[in-house]
Short mmCIF file of C-alpha atoms in Angstrom, two decimals:
data_model
loop_
_atom_site.label_atom_id
_atom_site.label_comp_id
_atom_site.label_asym_id
_atom_site.label_seq_id
_atom_site.Cartn_x
_atom_site.Cartn_y
_atom_site.Cartn_z
CA MET A 1 24.42 -20.00 71.60
CA ALA A 2 22.53 -23.00 74.22
CA ASP A 3 21.01 -26.05 73.02
CA GLU A 4 17.47 -26.37 71.66
CA ALA A 5 15.74 -27.11 75.75
CA GLU A 6 13.19 -25.77 76.44
CA VAL A 7 13.36 -22.57 78.51
CA GLU A 8 12.05 -22.90 81.94
CA GLN A 9 9.79 -19.36 83.14
CA PRO A 10 10.24 -18.97 86.35
CA ALA A 11 6.97 -17.77 88.75
CA VAL A 12 6.29 -14.66 89.14
CA PRO A 13 6.06 -13.51 92.93
CA ALA A 14 2.29 -13.01 93.84
CA GLY A 15 1.36 -9.75 94.71
CA GLU A 16 -2.11 -8.84 96.11
CA GLY A 17 -5.03 -10.17 94.08
CA ALA A 18 -2.10 -11.43 91.30
CA GLN A 19 -1.90 -14.97 90.88
CA THR A 20 1.30 -17.01 90.31
CA PRO A 21 1.48 -18.36 86.97
CA ALA A 22 1.08 -22.43 87.04
CA LEU A 23 4.71 -24.07 85.56
CA SER A 24 4.27 -26.62 83.10
CA LYS A 25 4.77 -30.04 83.74
CA SER A 26 8.51 -30.03 82.19
CA ALA A 27 8.87 -26.89 84.14
CA ARG A 28 7.99 -28.37 87.36
CA LYS A 29 10.27 -31.23 86.56
CA LYS A 30 13.01 -29.37 85.71
CA LEU A 31 12.67 -27.39 88.71
CA GLN A 32 12.55 -30.15 90.91
CA LYS A 33 15.61 -31.73 89.60
CA GLN A 34 17.47 -28.67 90.42
CA GLU A 35 16.02 -28.52 93.80
CA ARG A 36 17.39 -32.05 94.28
CA GLN A 37 20.93 -30.98 92.84
CA ALA A 38 21.43 -27.94 95.47
CA GLU A 39 20.30 -30.66 98.32
CA ARG A 40 22.89 -33.54 97.09
CA LYS A 41 25.81 -30.31 96.47
CA ALA A 42 24.68 -29.07 100.33
CA ALA A 43 25.09 -32.16 101.74
CA ARG A 44 28.26 -33.10 99.38
CA LYS A 45 30.00 -29.71 100.46
CA ALA A 46 28.82 -30.35 104.49
CA ALA A 47 30.33 -33.60 104.61
CA GLU A 48 33.91 -32.52 102.59
CA LYS A 49 33.79 -29.06 105.47
CA GLU A 50 33.49 -32.12 108.24
CA ARG A 51 35.85 -34.74 106.61
CA ARG A 52 38.41 -31.95 106.78
CA ARG A 53 37.75 -30.42 110.34
CA ALA A 54 38.44 -34.26 111.54
CA ASP A 55 41.19 -34.67 109.66
CA VAL A 56 42.33 -31.49 111.06
CA GLU A 57 41.96 -32.73 114.40
CA ARG A 58 42.94 -36.27 113.90
CA ARG A 59 46.46 -35.35 113.08
CA ARG A 60 46.74 -32.53 115.89
CA ARG A 61 46.07 -34.95 118.33
CA GLU A 62 48.21 -37.41 116.51
CA TRP A 63 51.21 -35.14 116.61
CA GLU A 64 50.35 -34.09 120.38
CA GLU A 65 50.33 -37.56 121.16
CA ALA A 66 54.04 -38.01 119.74
CA LEU A 67 54.84 -34.72 121.41
CA ALA A 68 53.95 -36.41 124.52
CA ALA A 69 55.25 -39.81 124.21
CA ALA A 70 58.70 -39.00 123.63
CA PRO A 71 61.31 -40.04 125.94
CA SER A 72 63.29 -36.46 126.29
CA ASP A 73 63.56 -33.16 125.76
CA GLU A 74 66.00 -33.61 123.53
CA ALA A 75 63.66 -35.99 121.87
CA ARG A 76 61.14 -33.63 121.52
CA ALA A 77 63.53 -30.87 120.33
CA GLU A 78 64.78 -33.09 117.16
CA MET A 79 60.81 -33.86 116.66
CA VAL A 80 60.46 -30.24 116.54
CA ALA A 81 63.36 -29.64 114.21
CA ALA A 82 62.57 -32.28 112.10
CA ARG A 83 58.89 -30.97 110.99
CA ARG A 84 60.19 -27.56 110.59
CA GLU A 85 62.70 -28.50 108.02
CA THR A 86 60.35 -30.88 106.16
CA ARG A 87 57.94 -27.71 105.98
CA ARG A 88 60.63 -25.40 104.88
CA GLU A 89 61.58 -28.23 102.17
CA ARG A 90 57.82 -27.90 101.14
CA VAL A 91 58.07 -24.01 101.01
CA GLY A 92 61.10 -24.21 98.55
CA ARG A 93 59.14 -26.67 96.04
CA ARG A 94 56.50 -24.73 96.02
CA ALA A 95 58.99 -21.57 95.43
CA GLU A 96 60.41 -23.52 92.49
CA GLU A 97 57.09 -24.46 91.20
CA ARG A 98 55.52 -21.06 91.47
CA GLY A 99 59.13 -19.86 89.60
CA ALA A 100 58.82 -22.42 86.68
CA ARG A 101 55.05 -21.83 86.64
CA ALA A 102 55.59 -18.10 86.07
CA GLU A 103 58.22 -18.84 83.28
CA ARG A 104 55.92 -20.66 81.40
CA LEU A 105 53.64 -18.13 81.25
CA ARG A 106 56.15 -15.64 80.18
CA ARG A 107 56.86 -17.39 77.40
CA ALA A 108 53.44 -18.01 76.82
CA ALA A 109 53.08 -14.18 76.65
CA GLU A 110 55.58 -13.77 74.67
CA GLY A 111 54.53 -15.62 71.63
CA ALA A 112 54.79 -19.34 72.43
CA GLY A 113 51.01 -20.00 73.97
CA GLN A 114 47.72 -19.88 71.95
CA LYS A 115 45.69 -17.29 72.16
CA VAL A 116 42.77 -17.94 74.13
CA VAL A 117 40.02 -14.60 75.40
CA LEU A 118 37.65 -14.94 77.80
CA ASP A 119 34.74 -12.54 76.77
CA LEU A 120 33.76 -10.71 79.95
CA GLU A 121 30.89 -8.63 78.74
CA PHE A 122 27.74 -10.17 79.51
CA ALA A 123 27.71 -9.45 83.01
CA ASP A 124 24.59 -7.29 82.56
CA LEU A 125 22.56 -10.36 81.26
CA MET A 126 23.70 -12.81 84.25
CA ARG A 127 21.90 -12.80 87.54
CA PRO A 128 24.53 -12.79 90.65
CA ASN A 129 24.82 -16.52 91.40
CA GLU A 130 25.68 -16.72 87.40
CA ILE A 131 28.37 -14.39 87.98
CA HIS A 132 29.78 -16.33 90.90
CA SER A 133 29.36 -19.36 89.24
CA LEU A 134 31.54 -17.37 85.78
CA THR A 135 34.43 -15.98 88.37
CA GLN A 136 34.79 -19.95 89.95
CA GLN A 137 35.33 -21.16 86.04
CA ILE A 138 37.71 -18.49 85.70
CA MET A 139 39.65 -18.89 88.72
CA TYR A 140 39.89 -22.36 87.36
CA CYS A 141 40.92 -21.97 83.67
CA TYR A 142 43.75 -19.39 85.31
CA ALA A 143 44.74 -22.28 87.61
CA VAL A 144 44.68 -25.25 84.83
CA ASN A 145 46.52 -22.97 82.95
CA GLY A 146 49.37 -22.39 85.05
CA ARG A 147 49.63 -25.96 85.68
CA SER A 148 49.72 -26.91 82.07
CA ALA A 149 53.38 -27.64 80.21
CA ASN A 150 51.78 -25.70 77.57
CA PRO A 151 49.86 -22.96 78.86
CA ALA A 152 47.75 -20.52 76.38
CA HIS A 153 48.29 -16.79 76.23
CA LEU A 154 45.67 -16.05 78.37
CA TRP A 155 43.49 -12.69 78.13
CA LEU A 156 40.57 -11.72 79.95
CA THR A 157 38.40 -8.56 78.23
CA GLY A 158 35.16 -6.52 78.78
CA CYS A 159 36.21 -7.11 82.93
CA SER A 160 34.45 -4.23 84.45
CA GLY A 161 31.74 -3.20 86.34
CA GLU A 162 30.54 -6.03 88.09
CA MET A 163 32.47 -8.85 86.84
CA ALA A 164 35.26 -7.06 87.85
CA THR A 165 34.24 -6.10 91.29
CA HIS A 166 33.78 -10.35 91.41
CA LEU A 167 37.18 -10.78 90.18
CA GLN A 168 38.61 -8.17 92.41
CA ARG A 169 37.34 -10.89 95.37
CA ILE A 170 39.72 -13.28 94.56
CA PRO A 171 42.42 -13.73 96.90
CA GLY A 172 45.96 -13.05 94.85
CA TYR A 173 44.27 -11.88 91.70
CA ASP A 174 46.29 -8.57 91.55
CA LYS A 175 49.22 -10.60 91.40
CA TRP A 176 48.17 -13.11 88.15
CA ASN A 177 49.56 -13.37 85.20
CA ILE A 178 46.80 -12.76 83.03
CA GLU A 179 46.52 -9.95 80.17
CA LYS A 180 43.52 -7.57 82.31
CA ALA A 181 41.42 -5.58 79.80
CA ALA A 182 38.52 -2.95 80.85
CA LYS A 183 38.04 -2.68 77.03
CA PRO A 184 36.51 -5.22 74.48
CA TYR A 185 38.70 -7.73 72.52
CA LEU A 186 37.39 -5.28 69.47
CA GLU A 187 39.90 -3.12 70.84
CA ALA A 188 42.04 -5.12 72.98
CA PHE A 189 42.90 -6.62 69.11
CA GLU A 190 41.74 -3.82 66.75
CA ASP A 191 45.32 -4.58 64.44
CA ARG A 192 44.07 -8.05 64.55
CA LYS A 193 40.13 -8.50 64.11
CA GLY A 194 40.80 -10.65 60.99
CA ASN A 195 42.51 -13.35 62.95
CA LEU A 196 39.30 -12.98 65.98
CA VAL A 197 37.26 -16.87 66.03
CA TYR A 198 34.77 -16.93 67.92
CA LEU A 199 33.60 -20.35 69.53
CA THR A 200 30.16 -21.01 69.41
CA ALA A 201 28.08 -24.09 69.42
CA ASP A 202 25.76 -22.90 66.52
CA ALA A 203 28.89 -21.85 64.06
CA GLU A 204 29.25 -23.65 60.95
CA THR A 205 32.26 -24.08 60.69
CA VAL A 206 34.13 -26.82 62.22
CA LEU A 207 37.78 -26.64 64.33
CA ASP A 208 40.21 -29.01 62.47
CA ASP A 209 42.90 -28.03 64.59
CA LEU A 210 44.09 -24.69 66.38
CA ASP A 211 45.66 -21.96 64.58
CA MET A 212 48.59 -20.41 66.69
CA SER A 213 47.74 -17.15 64.55
CA LYS A 214 43.97 -16.88 65.74
CA ILE A 215 42.97 -15.43 68.75
CA TYR A 216 39.93 -17.78 70.10
CA ILE A 217 37.12 -16.16 71.84
CA ILE A 218 34.99 -17.82 74.47
CA GLY A 219 32.11 -16.77 75.66
CA GLY A 220 32.03 -15.93 79.41
CA LEU A 221 27.96 -16.20 80.03
CA VAL A 222 26.39 -18.56 82.32
CA ASP A 223 23.15 -17.81 81.65
CA ARG A 224 20.72 -21.66 81.69
CA ASN A 225 19.39 -21.48 78.35
CA ARG A 226 18.09 -18.47 78.23
CA TRP A 227 20.30 -16.33 75.85
CA LYS A 228 20.46 -18.59 73.07
CA GLY A 229 22.64 -17.67 70.10
CA ILE A 230 23.62 -14.11 71.29
CA THR A 231 27.30 -15.20 70.64
CA LEU A 232 27.23 -15.93 67.08
CA LYS A 233 24.96 -13.13 66.63
CA LYS A 234 27.51 -11.04 68.38
CA ALA A 235 30.38 -12.41 66.27
CA ALA A 236 27.82 -11.92 62.99
CA GLU A 237 27.51 -8.42 63.90
CA GLN A 238 31.29 -7.88 64.21
CA GLY A 239 32.32 -9.07 61.34
CA ILE A 240 34.28 -11.50 62.55
CA GLN A 241 34.69 -15.47 62.30
CA SER A 242 33.17 -18.22 64.41
CA ALA A 243 33.64 -21.80 64.67
CA LYS A 244 32.82 -24.81 67.05
CA LEU A 245 34.55 -27.41 68.51
CA PRO A 246 34.43 -30.99 66.35
CA ILE A 247 33.10 -32.61 69.36
CA GLY A 248 29.87 -34.09 67.38
CA ASN A 249 32.86 -36.40 65.38
CA TYR A 250 33.94 -37.93 68.18
CA LEU A 251 31.09 -38.46 70.96
CA LYS A 252 27.70 -38.55 71.25
CA MET A 253 26.60 -36.73 74.34
CA SER A 254 24.61 -38.98 76.41
CA SER A 255 22.75 -36.36 78.70
CA SER A 256 23.31 -32.59 78.65
CA GLN A 257 25.27 -31.15 76.05
CA VAL A 258 26.82 -27.84 77.79
CA LEU A 259 30.16 -27.08 78.74
CA THR A 260 31.26 -24.79 80.96
CA VAL A 261 33.89 -21.94 80.04
CA ASN A 262 36.51 -23.76 82.20
CA GLN A 263 35.97 -26.98 80.25
CA VAL A 264 35.69 -25.82 76.71
CA PHE A 265 39.31 -23.93 77.60
CA GLU A 266 41.07 -27.26 79.25
CA ILE A 267 39.89 -29.33 75.80
CA MET A 268 41.93 -26.85 73.94
CA LEU A 269 45.20 -26.65 76.38
CA LYS A 270 45.09 -30.53 76.04
CA PHE A 271 44.67 -30.61 72.58
CA VAL A 272 47.73 -28.09 72.15
CA GLU A 273 49.57 -30.84 74.22
CA THR A 274 47.98 -34.30 72.81
CA ARG A 275 47.21 -33.17 69.03
CA ASP A 276 44.51 -35.38 69.30
CA TRP A 277 40.47 -34.01 69.84
CA LYS A 278 39.36 -37.86 70.93
CA THR A 279 41.62 -37.66 74.01
CA ALA A 280 41.33 -33.96 74.80
CA PHE A 281 37.61 -34.18 75.00
CA PHE A 282 37.36 -37.97 77.08
CA HIS A 283 40.09 -36.38 79.09
CA VAL A 284 37.69 -33.53 79.86
CA ILE A 285 34.67 -34.03 79.62
CA PRO A 286 32.54 -36.01 82.36
CA GLN A 287 31.61 -39.63 81.98
CA ARG A 288 28.02 -38.51 82.84
CA LYS A 289 27.51 -36.18 79.62
CA ARG A 290 29.37 -38.70 76.85
CA GLY A 291 28.26 -41.39 75.23
CA GLU A 292 30.70 -44.09 73.18
CA ALA A 293 32.93 -42.82 70.59
CA GLU A 294 31.23 -41.27 67.06
CA ALA A 295 32.58 -42.13 63.79
CA GLY A 296 29.35 -40.67 62.26
CA ASP A 297 29.02 -37.17 61.32
CA ASP A 298 25.99 -36.96 64.26
CA GLU A 299 26.59 -33.60 65.77
CA ALA A 300 26.39 -33.04 69.17
CA LYS A 301 25.61 -29.30 69.67
CA VAL A 302 27.70 -28.27 72.18
CA SER A 303 27.48 -24.42 74.03
CA LEU A 304 30.02 -22.76 76.12
CA ASP A 305 27.52 -21.32 79.07
CA ASP A 306 26.67 -23.02 82.29
CA ASN A 307 23.07 -25.41 82.49
CA GLY A 308 23.62 -25.53 86.04
CA ASP A 309 23.81 -29.35 86.02
CA ALA A 310 26.59 -29.62 88.57
CA ALA A 311 29.20 -33.05 88.22
CA GLU A 312 30.56 -34.49 91.11
CA GLY A 313 34.53 -34.64 91.13
CA THR A 314 34.38 -31.99 87.79
CA PRO A 315 34.45 -28.01 87.64
CA ASN A 316 31.25 -27.79 86.28
CA GLY A 317 28.92 -25.51 87.74
CA ASP A 318 29.67 -23.88 90.90
CA LEU A 319 33.22 -25.37 92.36
CA SER A 320 33.36 -27.10 95.65
CA GLU A 321 36.06 -26.11 98.10
CA GLU A 322 37.76 -29.23 97.67
CA ASP A 323 37.92 -28.06 93.53
CA LEU A 324 39.08 -25.11 94.55
CA LYS A 325 42.01 -26.24 97.33
CA LYS A 326 43.51 -28.75 94.26
CA VAL A 327 43.40 -26.10 91.39
CA PHE A 328 44.89 -23.62 93.27
CA ASP A 329 47.15 -25.19 95.87
CA GLY A 330 50.35 -22.76 95.32
CA GLU A 331 49.06 -20.81 92.92
CA LEU A 332 48.76 -17.94 95.77
CA ASP A 333 51.70 -16.39 97.68
CA ASP A 334 51.77 -18.81 100.40
CA GLY A 335 53.50 -17.00 102.81
CA GLY A 336 56.17 -19.67 103.70
CA ASP A 337 58.79 -17.06 104.87
CA LYS A 338 56.47 -16.13 107.71
CA GLU A 339 55.10 -19.41 108.38
CA LEU A 340 59.08 -19.90 109.28
CA GLU A 341 59.39 -17.08 111.06
CA ASP A 342 56.25 -18.52 113.04
CA GLU A 343 57.87 -21.83 113.44
CA GLU A 344 60.75 -19.82 115.78
CA THR A 345 58.32 -18.69 118.07
CA ASP A 346 56.45 -22.02 118.51
CA MET A 347 59.88 -23.29 119.26
CA SER A 348 59.86 -20.97 122.34
CA ASN A 349 56.19 -22.09 123.25
CA LYS A 350 57.40 -25.96 123.02
CA ARG A 351 60.11 -25.22 125.12
CA GLN A 352 57.93 -23.43 127.86
CA CYS A 353 55.76 -26.37 127.34
CA VAL A 354 58.61 -29.14 127.96
CA ARG A 355 59.60 -27.19 131.48
CA ARG A 356 56.11 -26.94 132.39
CA GLU A 357 55.71 -30.45 132.00
CA ASP A 358 58.65 -31.75 134.05
CA ALA A 359 57.43 -29.70 136.57
CA GLY A 360 54.36 -31.00 136.20
CA ALA A 361 55.76 -35.02 136.28
CA GLY A 362 57.23 -34.14 139.94
CA ASP A 363 53.60 -32.77 141.08
CA GLN A 364 52.06 -36.06 142.41
CA ASP A 365 49.14 -33.88 143.64
CA HIS A 366 48.18 -32.78 139.83
CA PRO A 367 49.30 -36.03 137.66
CA GLY A 368 47.21 -34.08 134.90
CA ALA A 369 49.91 -31.30 134.43
CA VAL A 370 51.80 -33.58 131.70
CA ALA A 371 48.81 -34.13 129.39
CA GLU A 372 47.41 -30.44 129.54
CA ALA A 373 50.99 -28.85 129.26
CA THR A 374 51.76 -30.50 125.64
CA PRO A 375 48.82 -29.49 123.91
CA ALA A 376 49.26 -25.87 125.03
CA GLY A 377 52.53 -25.53 123.60
CA VAL A 378 51.59 -27.67 120.31
CA GLU A 379 48.28 -26.97 119.19
CA ALA A 380 48.80 -23.12 117.95
CA THR A 381 51.52 -24.89 115.59
CA ALA A 382 49.42 -28.29 114.74
CA GLN A 383 46.10 -26.22 113.80
CA ALA A 384 47.74 -23.65 111.74
CA GLU A 385 49.48 -26.04 110.09
CA GLN A 386 46.46 -28.38 109.50
CA ALA A 387 44.23 -25.15 108.55
CA LYS A 388 47.31 -23.97 105.87
CA GLU A 389 47.66 -27.60 104.59
CA SER A 390 43.73 -27.56 103.83
CA ASN A 391 42.75 -24.22 102.73
CA ASP A 392 46.13 -23.15 100.80
CA GLY A 393 45.26 -21.30 97.96
CA GLY A 394 41.61 -22.27 98.16
CA GLU A 395 38.47 -20.10 98.70
CA ASP A 396 35.61 -21.16 101.21
#
C-alpha cells in the first residue's frame, strides 16, 4: 500500500539493565527531519494564532475608535444599525449557501453522485495521533464535498470503536449530510459486491475513468509506512476489484509519493468536474511533491495513507487551524438567529454607554470618562464578532 521506503525502527525505551537499540544513519536522518517539521509546524501554528489575535484586537480597536469619533448619538445608532444589517445579510447568505449545499448533497445521495467509501476498519492498526490525523482528513473530505458543484455520495463504513469516538468529538458531526455505518462496507453493500473497487497503489489495474455504477473505496489508514500492501491484500482476500489512480501517466513525483485520504478524494471530485486526470492531479497534489508532466509509462506509486510530511498551505497530514477554518466556513450551524438576538442586547448596552459618555463629557474632573465608557459598551460585541469570524466552523 505504501511506497518502498525504509521503515523507521523506533527506539524502545530502555529499562533497567536494557540498552536502547541504536538507530541506523537513515533512521536518524528521518527522525531529525520529522523533528524539524514538527518544530516548523508548531512555529507556524503559533504565528498564525498570534496573527489572528492581533487582527481581532485591531478590528475591535478600530470599531471602538469609530464609535467614539461619531458626532452624535444618532450617528452612533446609525453605525450600530448598519453593522447589525451587514451581519444579518451575512447570516442570510450563509443560510442560503447551507440550503444549496444540502440540496446538492441530497441529489448526490439519490443517485447523481459518484459513490465513494472511506474504509475506517483500520483503527486498531493506528496510534492515537494517527487516528487524529485521519479524523482531520475526513473533516476535510466532508467539507470539500459540500462545496463541490458535483459532490460525491460519501460513505463512512466500519465507523465504530475508537474511530467513532474521535468523529463524535467533531462539532456538528451528528448533523453531517453523509452516510455513516458501523458495519463494514461488505455488509453495507452486500448486494453490490461486484461493483466494489478498492483504490490502492499496489493494484495492477490503472483507472482510465470513473464509472458511476462502481463504488470506490479509499482506505482510511494513516500508518507512516508500517502496513505495506495491506489494502491490496484485503481486497484480494475479500474477492473484490482493486485499481490505482493513473498518476504515473501524468506526473513524475519529485519527493514523497504518498497521498492523504483527502487528497485522493479531492482528486476524484476534481476529475468528476473536469473529466481530466492531469487537471485533477495538478489541482490537488502539492507542487513540492510533483515533477513535470510525464508522457511516458513511468509509474509513480501512490498510497492512500499519510506519511506525516505536512505541507504548508495544503491539507496534508494534520490540518492547520487556518485550513480547518477555511474548509468548514459555514459548514456548521453558525447560530445566526442567536447572533441577531445578541445584537438587540448589545444595542441596549451601547445606549447605556452613550448616556455614560454624555455624562462624562460634562465632568471636567474626569476627562477620561468618554474613553472608558465607549469600550465598555462595545467590547463584548466586537470580541464576540471577531472570535466568530476567526473560529466559525473551525476547530482549534
